[in-house]
Structure formats: structure tokens, C-alpha cells
Coordinates of C-alpha atoms in Angstrom, one line a residue:
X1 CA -8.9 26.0 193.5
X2 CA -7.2 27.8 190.7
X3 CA -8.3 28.9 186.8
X4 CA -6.4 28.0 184.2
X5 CA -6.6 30.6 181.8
X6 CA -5.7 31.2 177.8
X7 CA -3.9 34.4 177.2
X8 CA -3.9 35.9 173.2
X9 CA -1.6 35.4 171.2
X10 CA 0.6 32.7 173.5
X11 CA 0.3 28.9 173.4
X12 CA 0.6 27.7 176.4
X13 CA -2.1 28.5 179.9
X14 CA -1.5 29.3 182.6
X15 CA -2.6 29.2 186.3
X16 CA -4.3 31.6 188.5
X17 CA -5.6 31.8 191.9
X18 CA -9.4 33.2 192.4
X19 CA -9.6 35.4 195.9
X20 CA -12.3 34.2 198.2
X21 CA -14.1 37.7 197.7
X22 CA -15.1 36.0 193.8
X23 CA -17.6 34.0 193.3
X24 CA -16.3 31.0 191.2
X25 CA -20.2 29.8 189.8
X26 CA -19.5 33.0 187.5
X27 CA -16.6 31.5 185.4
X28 CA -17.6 29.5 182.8
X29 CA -16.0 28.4 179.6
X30 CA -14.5 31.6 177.7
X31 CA -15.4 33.9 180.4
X32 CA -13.2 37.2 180.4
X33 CA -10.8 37.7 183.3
X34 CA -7.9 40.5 184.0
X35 CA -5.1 39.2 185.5
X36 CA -1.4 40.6 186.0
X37 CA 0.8 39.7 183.4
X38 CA 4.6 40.6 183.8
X39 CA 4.7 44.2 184.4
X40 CA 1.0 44.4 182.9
X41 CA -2.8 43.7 182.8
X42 CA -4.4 41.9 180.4
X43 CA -7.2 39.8 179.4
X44 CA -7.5 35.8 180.1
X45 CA -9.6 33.5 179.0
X46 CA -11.0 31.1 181.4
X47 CA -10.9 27.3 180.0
X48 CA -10.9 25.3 183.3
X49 CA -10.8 24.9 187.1
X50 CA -7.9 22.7 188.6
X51 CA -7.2 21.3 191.9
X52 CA -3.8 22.0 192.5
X53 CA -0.6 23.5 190.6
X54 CA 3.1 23.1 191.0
X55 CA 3.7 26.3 189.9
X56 CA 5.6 28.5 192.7
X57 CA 4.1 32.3 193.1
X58 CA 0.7 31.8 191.9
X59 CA -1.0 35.2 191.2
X60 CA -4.6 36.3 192.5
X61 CA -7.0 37.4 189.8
X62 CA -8.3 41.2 189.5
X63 CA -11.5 41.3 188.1
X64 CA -14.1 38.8 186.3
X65 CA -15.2 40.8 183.1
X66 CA -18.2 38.7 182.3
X67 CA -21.3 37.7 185.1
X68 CA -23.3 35.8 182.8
X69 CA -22.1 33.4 180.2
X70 CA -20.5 35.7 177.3
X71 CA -21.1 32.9 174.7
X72 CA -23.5 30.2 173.7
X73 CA -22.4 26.8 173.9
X74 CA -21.9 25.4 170.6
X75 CA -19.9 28.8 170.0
X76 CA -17.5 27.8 172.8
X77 CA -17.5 24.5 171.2
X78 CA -16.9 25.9 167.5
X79 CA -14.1 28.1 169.0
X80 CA -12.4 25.1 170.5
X81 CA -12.7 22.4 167.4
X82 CA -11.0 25.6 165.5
X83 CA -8.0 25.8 168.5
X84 CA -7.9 21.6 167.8
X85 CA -8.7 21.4 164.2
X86 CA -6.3 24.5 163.2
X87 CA -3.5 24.2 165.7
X88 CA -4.3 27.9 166.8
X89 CA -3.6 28.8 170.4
X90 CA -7.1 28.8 172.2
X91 CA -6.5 32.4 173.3
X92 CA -6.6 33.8 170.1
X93 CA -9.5 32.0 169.3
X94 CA -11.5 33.3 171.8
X95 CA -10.1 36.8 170.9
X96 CA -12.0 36.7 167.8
X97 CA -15.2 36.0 169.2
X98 CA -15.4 39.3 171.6
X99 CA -14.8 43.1 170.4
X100 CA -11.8 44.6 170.1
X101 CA -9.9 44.8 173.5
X102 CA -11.0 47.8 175.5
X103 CA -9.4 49.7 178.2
X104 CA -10.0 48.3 181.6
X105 CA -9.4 49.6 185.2
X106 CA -9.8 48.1 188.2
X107 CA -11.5 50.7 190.6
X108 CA -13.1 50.8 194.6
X109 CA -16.2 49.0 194.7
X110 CA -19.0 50.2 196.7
X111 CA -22.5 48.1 196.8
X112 CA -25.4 49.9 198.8
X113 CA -27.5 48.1 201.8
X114 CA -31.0 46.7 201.3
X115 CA -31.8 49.3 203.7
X116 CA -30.6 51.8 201.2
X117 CA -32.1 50.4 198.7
X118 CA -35.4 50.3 200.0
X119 CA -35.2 54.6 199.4
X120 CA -34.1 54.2 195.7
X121 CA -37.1 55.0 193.0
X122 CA -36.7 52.0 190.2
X123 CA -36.4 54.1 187.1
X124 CA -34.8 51.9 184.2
X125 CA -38.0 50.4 182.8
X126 CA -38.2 46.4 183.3
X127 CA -35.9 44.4 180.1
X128 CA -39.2 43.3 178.8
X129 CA -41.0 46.8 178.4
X130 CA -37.2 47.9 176.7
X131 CA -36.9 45.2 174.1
X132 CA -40.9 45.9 172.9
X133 CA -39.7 49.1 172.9
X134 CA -36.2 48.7 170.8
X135 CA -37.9 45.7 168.9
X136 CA -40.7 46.2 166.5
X137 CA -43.0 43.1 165.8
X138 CA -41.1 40.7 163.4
X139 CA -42.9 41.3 160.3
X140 CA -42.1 41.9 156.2
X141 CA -41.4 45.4 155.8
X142 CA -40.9 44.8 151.9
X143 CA -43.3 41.8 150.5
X144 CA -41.5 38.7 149.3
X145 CA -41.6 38.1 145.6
X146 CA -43.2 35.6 144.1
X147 CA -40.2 32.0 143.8
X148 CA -40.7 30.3 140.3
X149 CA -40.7 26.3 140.7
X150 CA -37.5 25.5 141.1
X151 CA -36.5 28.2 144.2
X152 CA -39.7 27.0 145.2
X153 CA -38.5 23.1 145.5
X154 CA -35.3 24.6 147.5
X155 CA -37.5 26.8 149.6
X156 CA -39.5 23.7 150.4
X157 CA -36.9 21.3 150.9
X158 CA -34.7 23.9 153.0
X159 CA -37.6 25.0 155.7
X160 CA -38.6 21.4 156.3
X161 CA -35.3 20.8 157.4
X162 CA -35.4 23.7 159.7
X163 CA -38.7 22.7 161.1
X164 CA -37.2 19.1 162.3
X165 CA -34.3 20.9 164.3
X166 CA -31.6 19.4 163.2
X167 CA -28.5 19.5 161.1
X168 CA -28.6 19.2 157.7
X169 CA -26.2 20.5 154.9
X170 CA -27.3 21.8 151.5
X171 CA -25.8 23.1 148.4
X172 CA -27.7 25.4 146.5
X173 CA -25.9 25.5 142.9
X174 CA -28.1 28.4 141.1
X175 CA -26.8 29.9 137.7
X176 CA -25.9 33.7 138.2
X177 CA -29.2 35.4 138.4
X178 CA -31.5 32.2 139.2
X179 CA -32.9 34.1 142.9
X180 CA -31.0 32.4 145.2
X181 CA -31.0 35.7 147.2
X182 CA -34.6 35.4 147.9
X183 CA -34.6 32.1 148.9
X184 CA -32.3 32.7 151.4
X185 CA -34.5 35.4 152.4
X186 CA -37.6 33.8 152.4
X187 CA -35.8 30.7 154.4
X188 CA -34.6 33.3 157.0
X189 CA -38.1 34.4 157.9
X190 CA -39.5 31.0 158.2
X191 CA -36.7 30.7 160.7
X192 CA -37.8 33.9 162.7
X193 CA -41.3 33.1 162.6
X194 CA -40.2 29.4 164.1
X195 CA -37.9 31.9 167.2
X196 CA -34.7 30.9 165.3
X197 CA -32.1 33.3 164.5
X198 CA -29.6 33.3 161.4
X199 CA -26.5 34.1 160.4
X200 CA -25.3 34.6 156.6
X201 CA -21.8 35.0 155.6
X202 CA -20.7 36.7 152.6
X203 CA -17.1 37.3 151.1
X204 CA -15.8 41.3 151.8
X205 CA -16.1 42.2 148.6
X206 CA -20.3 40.5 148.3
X207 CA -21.6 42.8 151.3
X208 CA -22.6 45.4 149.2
X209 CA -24.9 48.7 150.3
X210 CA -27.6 46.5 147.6
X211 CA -27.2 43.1 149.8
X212 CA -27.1 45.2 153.2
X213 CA -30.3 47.2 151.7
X214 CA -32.4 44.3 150.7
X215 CA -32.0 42.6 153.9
X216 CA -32.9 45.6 155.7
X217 CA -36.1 46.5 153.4
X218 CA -37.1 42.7 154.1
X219 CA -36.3 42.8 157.9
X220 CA -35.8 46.5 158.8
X221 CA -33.7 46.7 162.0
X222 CA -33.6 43.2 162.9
X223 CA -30.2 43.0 161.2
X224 CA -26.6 43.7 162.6
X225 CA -24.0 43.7 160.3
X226 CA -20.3 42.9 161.1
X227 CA -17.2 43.5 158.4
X228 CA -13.6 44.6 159.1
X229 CA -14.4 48.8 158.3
X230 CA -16.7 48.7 161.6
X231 CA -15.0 51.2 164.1
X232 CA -14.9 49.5 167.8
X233 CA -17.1 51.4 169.0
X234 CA -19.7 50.2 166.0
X235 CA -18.5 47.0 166.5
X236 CA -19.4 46.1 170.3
X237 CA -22.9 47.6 169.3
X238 CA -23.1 45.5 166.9
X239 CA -21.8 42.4 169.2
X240 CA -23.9 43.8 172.1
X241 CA -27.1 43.8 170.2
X242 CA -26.7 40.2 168.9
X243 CA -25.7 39.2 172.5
X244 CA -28.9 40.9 173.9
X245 CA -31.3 39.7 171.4
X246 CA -31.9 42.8 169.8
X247 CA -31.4 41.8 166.7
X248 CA -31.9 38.0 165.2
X249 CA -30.0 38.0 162.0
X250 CA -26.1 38.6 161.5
X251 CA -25.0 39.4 158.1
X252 CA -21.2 40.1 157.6
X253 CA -18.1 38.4 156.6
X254 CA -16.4 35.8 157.9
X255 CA -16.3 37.4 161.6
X256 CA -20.0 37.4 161.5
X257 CA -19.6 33.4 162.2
X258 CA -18.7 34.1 165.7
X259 CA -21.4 36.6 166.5
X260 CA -22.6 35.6 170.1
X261 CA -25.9 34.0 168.6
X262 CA -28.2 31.8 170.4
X263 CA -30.9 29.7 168.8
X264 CA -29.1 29.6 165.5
X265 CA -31.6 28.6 163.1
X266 CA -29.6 28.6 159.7
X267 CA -26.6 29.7 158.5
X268 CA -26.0 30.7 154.6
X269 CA -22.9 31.0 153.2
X270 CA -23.4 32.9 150.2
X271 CA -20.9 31.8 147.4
X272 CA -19.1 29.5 149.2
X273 CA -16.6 29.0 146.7
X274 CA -14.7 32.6 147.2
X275 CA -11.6 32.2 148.5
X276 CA -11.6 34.7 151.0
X277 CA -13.3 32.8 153.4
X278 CA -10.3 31.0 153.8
X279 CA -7.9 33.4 156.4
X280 CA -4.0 33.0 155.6
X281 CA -3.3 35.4 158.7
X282 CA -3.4 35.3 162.7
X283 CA -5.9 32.4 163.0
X284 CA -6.1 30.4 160.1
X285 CA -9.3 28.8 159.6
X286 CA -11.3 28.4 156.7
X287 CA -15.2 30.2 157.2
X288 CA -17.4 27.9 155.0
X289 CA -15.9 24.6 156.8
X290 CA -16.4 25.9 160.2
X291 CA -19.8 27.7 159.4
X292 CA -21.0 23.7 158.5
X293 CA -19.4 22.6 162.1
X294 CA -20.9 25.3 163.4
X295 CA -24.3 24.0 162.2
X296 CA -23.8 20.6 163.6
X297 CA -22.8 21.8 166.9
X298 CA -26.1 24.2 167.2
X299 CA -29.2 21.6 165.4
X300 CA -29.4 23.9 162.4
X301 CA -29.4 24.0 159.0
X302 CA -26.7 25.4 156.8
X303 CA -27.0 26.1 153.3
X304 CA -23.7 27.2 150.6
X305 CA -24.7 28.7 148.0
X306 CA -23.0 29.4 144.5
X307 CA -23.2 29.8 140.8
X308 CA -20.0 27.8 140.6
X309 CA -19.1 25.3 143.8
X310 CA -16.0 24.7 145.3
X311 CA -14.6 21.5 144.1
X312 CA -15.0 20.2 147.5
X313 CA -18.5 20.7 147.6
X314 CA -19.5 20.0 144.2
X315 CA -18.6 16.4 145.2
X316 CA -20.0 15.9 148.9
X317 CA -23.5 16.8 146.8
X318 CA -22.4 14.3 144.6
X319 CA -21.7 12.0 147.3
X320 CA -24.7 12.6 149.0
X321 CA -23.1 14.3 152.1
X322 CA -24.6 17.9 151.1
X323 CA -28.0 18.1 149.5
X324 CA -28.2 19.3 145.8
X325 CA -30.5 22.2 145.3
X326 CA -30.3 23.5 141.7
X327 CA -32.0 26.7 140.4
X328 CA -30.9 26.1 136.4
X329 CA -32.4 29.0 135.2
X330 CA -32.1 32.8 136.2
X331 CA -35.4 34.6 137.1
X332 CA -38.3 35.5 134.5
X333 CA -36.1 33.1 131.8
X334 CA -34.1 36.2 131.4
X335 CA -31.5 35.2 129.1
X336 CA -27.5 34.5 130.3
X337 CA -25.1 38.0 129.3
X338 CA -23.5 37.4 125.8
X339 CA -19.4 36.6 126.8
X340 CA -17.1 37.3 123.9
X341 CA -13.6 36.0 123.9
X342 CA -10.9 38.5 122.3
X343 CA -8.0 37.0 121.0
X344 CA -5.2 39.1 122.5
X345 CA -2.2 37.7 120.2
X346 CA -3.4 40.0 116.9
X347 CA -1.2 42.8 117.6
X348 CA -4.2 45.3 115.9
X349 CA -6.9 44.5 118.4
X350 CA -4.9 46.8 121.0
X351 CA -5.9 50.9 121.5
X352 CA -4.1 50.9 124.8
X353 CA -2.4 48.1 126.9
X354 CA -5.7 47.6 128.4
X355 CA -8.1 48.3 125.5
X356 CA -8.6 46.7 122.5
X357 CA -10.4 48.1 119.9
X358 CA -13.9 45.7 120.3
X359 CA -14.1 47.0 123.8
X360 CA -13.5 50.5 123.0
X361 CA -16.8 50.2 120.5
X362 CA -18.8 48.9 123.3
X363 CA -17.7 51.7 125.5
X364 CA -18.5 54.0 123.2
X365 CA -21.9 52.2 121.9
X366 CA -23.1 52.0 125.6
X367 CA -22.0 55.4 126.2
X368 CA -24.0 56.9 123.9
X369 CA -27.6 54.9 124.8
X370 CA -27.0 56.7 128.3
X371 CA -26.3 53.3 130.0
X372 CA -23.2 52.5 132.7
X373 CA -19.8 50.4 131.7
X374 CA -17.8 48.6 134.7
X375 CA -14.3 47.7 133.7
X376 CA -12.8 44.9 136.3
X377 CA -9.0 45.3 136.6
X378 CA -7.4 42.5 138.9
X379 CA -4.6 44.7 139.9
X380 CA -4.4 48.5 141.8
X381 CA -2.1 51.6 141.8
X382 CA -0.8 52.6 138.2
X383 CA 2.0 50.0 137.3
X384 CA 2.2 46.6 138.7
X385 CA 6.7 46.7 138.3
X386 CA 8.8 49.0 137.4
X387 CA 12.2 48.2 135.1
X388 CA 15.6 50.2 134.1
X389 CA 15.4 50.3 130.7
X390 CA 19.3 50.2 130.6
X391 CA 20.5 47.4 133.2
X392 CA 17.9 45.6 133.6
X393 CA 17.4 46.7 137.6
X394 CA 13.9 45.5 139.2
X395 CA 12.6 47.2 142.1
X396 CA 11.7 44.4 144.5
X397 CA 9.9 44.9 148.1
X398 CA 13.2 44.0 150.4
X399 CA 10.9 42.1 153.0
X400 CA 8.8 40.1 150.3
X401 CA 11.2 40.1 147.3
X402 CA 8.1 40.7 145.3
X403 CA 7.8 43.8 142.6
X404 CA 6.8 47.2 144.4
X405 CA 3.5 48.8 142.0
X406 CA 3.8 52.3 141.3
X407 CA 1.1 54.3 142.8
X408 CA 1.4 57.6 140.4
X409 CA -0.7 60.2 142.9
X410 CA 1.3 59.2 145.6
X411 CA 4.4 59.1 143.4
X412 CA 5.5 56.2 145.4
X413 CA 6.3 52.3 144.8
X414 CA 3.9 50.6 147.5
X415 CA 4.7 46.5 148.7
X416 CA 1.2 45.4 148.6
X417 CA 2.0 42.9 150.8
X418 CA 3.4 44.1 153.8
X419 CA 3.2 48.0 152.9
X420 CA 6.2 49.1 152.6
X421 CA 6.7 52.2 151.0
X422 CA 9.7 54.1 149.2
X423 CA 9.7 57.5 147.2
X424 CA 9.6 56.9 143.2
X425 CA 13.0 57.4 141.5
X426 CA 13.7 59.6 139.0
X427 CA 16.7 57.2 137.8
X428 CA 18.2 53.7 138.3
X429 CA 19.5 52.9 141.6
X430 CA 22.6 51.0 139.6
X431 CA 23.4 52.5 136.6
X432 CA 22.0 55.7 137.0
X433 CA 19.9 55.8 133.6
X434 CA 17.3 57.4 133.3
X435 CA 15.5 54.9 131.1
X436 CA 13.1 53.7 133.1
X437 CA 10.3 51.0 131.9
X438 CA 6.5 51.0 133.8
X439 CA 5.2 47.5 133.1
X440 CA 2.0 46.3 133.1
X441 CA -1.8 47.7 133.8
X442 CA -3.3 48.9 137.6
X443 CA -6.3 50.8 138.3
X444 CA -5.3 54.4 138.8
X445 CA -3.5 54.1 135.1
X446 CA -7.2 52.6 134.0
X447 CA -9.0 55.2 135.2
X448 CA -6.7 58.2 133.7
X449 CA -6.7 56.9 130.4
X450 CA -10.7 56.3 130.4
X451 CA -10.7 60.2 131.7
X452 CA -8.6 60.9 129.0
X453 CA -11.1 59.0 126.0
X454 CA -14.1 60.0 127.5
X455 CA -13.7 63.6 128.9
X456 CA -17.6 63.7 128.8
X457 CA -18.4 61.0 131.2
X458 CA -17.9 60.4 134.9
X459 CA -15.1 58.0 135.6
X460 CA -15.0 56.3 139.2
X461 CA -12.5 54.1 140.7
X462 CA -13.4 51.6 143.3
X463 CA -10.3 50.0 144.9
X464 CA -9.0 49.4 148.7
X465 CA -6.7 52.9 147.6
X466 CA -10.3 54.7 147.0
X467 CA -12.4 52.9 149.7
X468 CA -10.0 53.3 153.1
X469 CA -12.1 56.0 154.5
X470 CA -15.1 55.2 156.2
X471 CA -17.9 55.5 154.2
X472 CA -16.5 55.7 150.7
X473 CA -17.5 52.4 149.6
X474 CA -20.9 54.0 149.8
X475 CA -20.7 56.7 148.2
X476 CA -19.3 55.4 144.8
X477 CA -22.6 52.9 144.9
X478 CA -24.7 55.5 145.4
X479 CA -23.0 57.4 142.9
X480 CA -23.1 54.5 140.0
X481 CA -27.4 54.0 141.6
X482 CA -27.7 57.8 140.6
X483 CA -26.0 57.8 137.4

């Protein structure tokens, strides 16, 4: 008999022979396996058994890495629509549904006798004894607030659904402000109180130290959270907790979709619109689609929420395909945020090439009451291009052919596509003049000339330049919570 086997990032399986010393009941569907590979070991993914195999020089396999199953079911069967539905090779699927590869050896194993082990003292504690131990009793640590009528109707609508077992799809379309966090909330403990478990997605830039903090004043350490600035090491704990039970709610990006979650209750997928749940690189799948498959394969409910839908989903709630939940008004009738357009054509609205003079009075005017200002700027670095003033000469990124932005406090003109990087010049690479033009508004050039205005007040910048190291995301929150 011989495993066929899914190897990252290639297409195609391949076959494997299992030795006689294995016991082949412990493979099952995405189980882990090292095998040789060319001059090297790597992981395989079991997908099947076979009879027989015309392929000449069949190699043994070293090690099974997984004893028990390593994923629910309607994970495995998520992970494969996505290999189908996507056209991605079933090997990197699986890939992204297990921790980042660690270092494995294959070393002498020595099991000892039952008459040995009649002498050994049991000292681990039993798994039940641990988990009362690791897992306080589920309860509120932070009191739910009070839901007005209309998150009341969703609430209502949403839990009976989840008390019938079964899929079912709603949109939640709540103004900004309306409570649709504590809905979701409140849905996830009726969930937990019925032994379900949940699983809420959220764009990158959404899981915020606030969300993260209200979810674990509401549930304390039932949570895990998964997002791309874990370390490995923080996320296999996080995967090995979730796998273990430890925890019953995964909150994260789109990764968190492919926690190894049993008993999925509900899934949320908090403004479903955001395109970043769509990924453009390795595997390309898109989150919210495969978080409603995912729903259909487990029995639960899934719920998008937004302040603006997806056209898409706007119209399967027309349709009837989704459920339309709307919450029309924000919370306590507080009144929507006063939005004034400036019109940018009137050459004396300008103070800088990012300031006109309307916003400079509300900077000022807010300012002075002691209150905080957030400018959004949908570029980083300093200067977005960079132009010779003389011939005309654009600096272009030689892989992308797209403008290199001028980072000034790196002094360098940084691809931020690919990343490639090049010294800043001091003159034009074909003329030679010195003439040369900085176009165009970034972050770093934002923050200096806000310095510069307001020498009095403390001027952050929150960017991916600012936020690479660990931790610093944090930091500028808790910063802006202190004031």
C-alpha cells in the first residue's frame, strides 16, 4: 500500500511507501509526514492511500508527524474546495492551515516495557484536572450592555439560528456606530453557553488593541488571537491552544479561518466589504467567501457584517440568499459626524500641499479644547515620485516599473512593491542637474510639517515604516488612550 502525498509549493503528488513498523490507521486526510525529497527532508501532506504505483524506486516514509487527526473535518474539506475552487496546489493549502514549518529530526526510538512501566510514579496530572486548571468557568468577566431594539431583533434572529444547528447566512448592514460589536459579542456567548466555539475575522488593519481588549474583558482568556506579526513560536501556541480546546474563540485576520476549530458555532466576518480579505499572493483565495463555505461545511451560522456591503452581498440580501439585519441608527441616537467637502480647485484653500486652510482651523480649534486630531494619509514615506526638474527623468522601480517613494530618514527611494531599495541621488542620473522635483504627499512628510505647525503638541505616525517592530502598534494606541 502506498500514500500519496501533497508537497508545498508543487502541483503535482506523489507516491510513497509506508514501512511495516507504521501504523497506517494513523494517517488520515492532511496528516503531516517527513519524507525524503531529492537531497532533502521535508513535509508531505497525506491526501490518500493507493493500491499500486508504476512509479520505479518508490521511497519509504521517515516519520508520521501527527497521531491523532491534526484537523477537523469540514476544515479538511474547506482546505480542499479552496485547492478545487482556487486552482491552488493542495500542498500549499494545507500549509496554511498548520504553523510555520519547524525543524524536524528523525532520532532512535526507545519505548519502555509494561514491566517497566509498572515502577514509573504517574506524575502529569490527568487532561481533565489540567484543562479545569488552564480553563476558568465560561462566564462574563465584563457585563454585556444593554442592545436597543433593533441589535435586539438581530440578536434574536441570529441565536435562533444557532440553536437549530444549521447553516444559515446573514448580513448585518449597521450604520458606523449602530453596536454591531456587541451583538456579535453577545451572539458569541450564546454560542459558548450552547458548547460551540467561534471564530471572527477581521481585516489587518480592524484588530486593534481596543477590539483585542473588548473581547478579552468580555471573555478573558478564552480568546486566541492570530495575525501575521505573531512570532512562530506565538503562533503554534496560539494554534496549539485552539487545537487543544483551551480556548473557544479565534479572533484574527484572514488566517484565523483555518484555526484547527472544532464545533464551530458561528463565524463573523466583521466588515466584510474590506478588500484585504481578498489574498493577491501565494494562495489566492478570498476570506469572506470561504468563511460562508466554511459555515456550510461545519452546521453554523455565519454572519458579515458592515456599515457599507460589498456589492456582492448587498444583493444576495436582496435576493434572499443572505438574511438582512439592519441596525439604522448608531447607539444612544448619537448623531452621524458632520463630513464637509473642500473644494480643492480654489488655489487659496491650500497652507501646504496637504493642508488647506479649513482644516488648519480645525486643528487648531481642537487643539486648543485639549481634544486629539487623526489625519489619514493613503500613502507612506515622504514623497510618493521623484522628478528631474530639467529632463524630465522618472525614477521607476526596475522590477515593477512603478515610481520608487522617497523615504527622507532613510534617505532612500523604496519600491513598495517588491522592496527594492537604492540610495537617494543628489542629481539626475541623465542629465546630471541638479533640479530635482519631490511630487506628491506621504506620511513622514505629514508628520514633519505638523511638528513643524504645532511644536507644542505630540505628533505620532502610525504606518507599516513605524509599526515593523513587535509591539509598536501598541504602543502608539496606548499612547493616543493616554493623551
Amino acid at each position: 500500500m502506498y500514500a500519496e502525498v501533497a508537497i508545498d509549493p508543487l502541483p503535482r503528488l506523489f507516491h510513497y511507501r509506508l514501512p511495516d513498523s507504521m501504523e497506517s490507521a494513523l494517517l488520515q486526510l492532511g496528516s503531516r509526514l517527513l519524507v525524503p525529497f531529492g537531497t532533502r527532508v521535508e513535509i508531505a501532506y497525506f491526501v490518500r492511500w493507493i493500491d499500486r504505483t508504476d512509479i520505479q524506486g518508490i521511497k519509504d516514509v521517515l516519520a508520521i508527524l501527527d497521531t491523532t487527526s491534526p484537523l477537523p473535518p469540514p476544515l479538511i474539506k474547506l482546505l480542499q474546495w479552496i485547492s478545487d475552487y482556487y486552482l491552488a496546489p493542495i500542498g500549499a493549502v494545507m500549509k496554511t492551515a498548520f504553523p510555520l514549518k519547524s525543524q524536524y529530526k528523525v532520532v532512535r526510538k526507545v519505548q519502555i516495557t509494561e514491566a517497566g512501566n509498572e515502577k514509573c510514579w504517574k506524575v502529569t496530572p490527568p487532561k481533565q484536572a489540567k484543562q479545569r486548571l488552564s480553563q476558568p468557568e465560561l462566564q462574563a468577566l465584563s457585563p454585556p450592555l444593554p442592545l436597543n431594539p433593533d441589535q435586539k431583533k438581530a440578536y434574536i434572529e441570529i441565536v435562533a439560528a444557532i440553536e437549530k444547528s444549521g447553516f444559515f447566512s446573514f448580513l448585518l448592514h449597521g450604520v458606523t456606530g449602530s453596536g454591531k460589536t456587541e451583538v456579535y459579542l453577545q451572539v458569541i456567548q450564546k454560542a459558548l453557553e450552547r458548547n460551540k466555539r467561534a471564530i471572527v475575522l477581521v481585516p489587518e488593519i480592524g484588530l486593534t488593541p481596543q477590539l483585542v481588549a473588548r473581547f478579552r474583558n468580555r471573555f478573558g482568556n478564552q480568546i486566541a488571537v492570530l495575525h501575521s506579526r505573531l512570532t512562530p513560536k506565538e503562533r503554534y501556541e496560539a494554534w496549539r491552544k485552539i487545537k487543544e480546546k483551551e480556548v473557544n474563540i479565534a479572533i484574527g485576520a484572514r488566517s484565523a479561518l483555518f484555526a484547527p476549530m472544532e464545533s464551530v458555532g458561528v463565524i463573523i466576518v466583521d466588515e466584510e466589504q474590506d478588500p484585504s480579505y481578498k489574498q493577491d499572493k501565494s494562495i489566492r483565495y478570498h476570506a469572506r467567501d470561504a468563511a460562508i463555505v466554511y459555515a456550510q461545511l461545519s452546521g453554523a451560522v455565519v454572519v458579515l457584517g458592515s456599515a457599507t456591503p460589498s456589492l456582492e452581498s448587498f444583493y444576495n440580501g436582496t435576493i434572499g440568499k443572505y438574511k438582512t439585519l439592519t441596525l439604522p441608527h448608531r447607539v444612544e441616537d448619537r448623531p452621524m459626524p458632520a463630513i464637509e467637502i473642500i473644494d480643492l480647485r480654489e488655489r487659496e484653500a491650500w497652507v501646504k500641499p496637504f493642508l488647506t486652510r479649513t482644516l488648519l482651523s480645525a486643528i487648531e480649534k481642537r487643539l486648543g479644547l485639549g481634544e486629539q486630531v487623526i489625519l489619514f494619509i493613503n500613502r507612506r514615506g515622504h514623497t510618493p515620485s521623484l522628478l528631474c526638474g530639467d529632463c524630465g527623468q522618472k525614477w521607476l522601480c526596475g522590477n515593477c516599473s512603478v515610481s520608487l517613494t522617497f523615504h527622507k530618514r532613510e534617505k532612500k527611494l523604496i519600491c513598495h512593491y517588491c522592496g527594492f531599495q537604492q540610495s537617494a541621488p543628489t542629481d539626475c542620473v541623465n542629465c546630471q542637474g541638479t533640479r530635482l522635483l519631490f511630487l506628491g504627499v506621504g506620511t513622514e512628510q505629514v508628520e514633519e510639517e505638523i511638528k513643524a505647525l504645532f511644536p507644542s503638541a505630540r505628533v505620532l505616525r502610525m504606518d507599516r515604516d513605524t509599526t515593523s517592530k513587535k509591539g509598536a502598534h501598541y504602543k502608539i494606541v496606548a499612547a493616543m488612550e493616554e493623551k
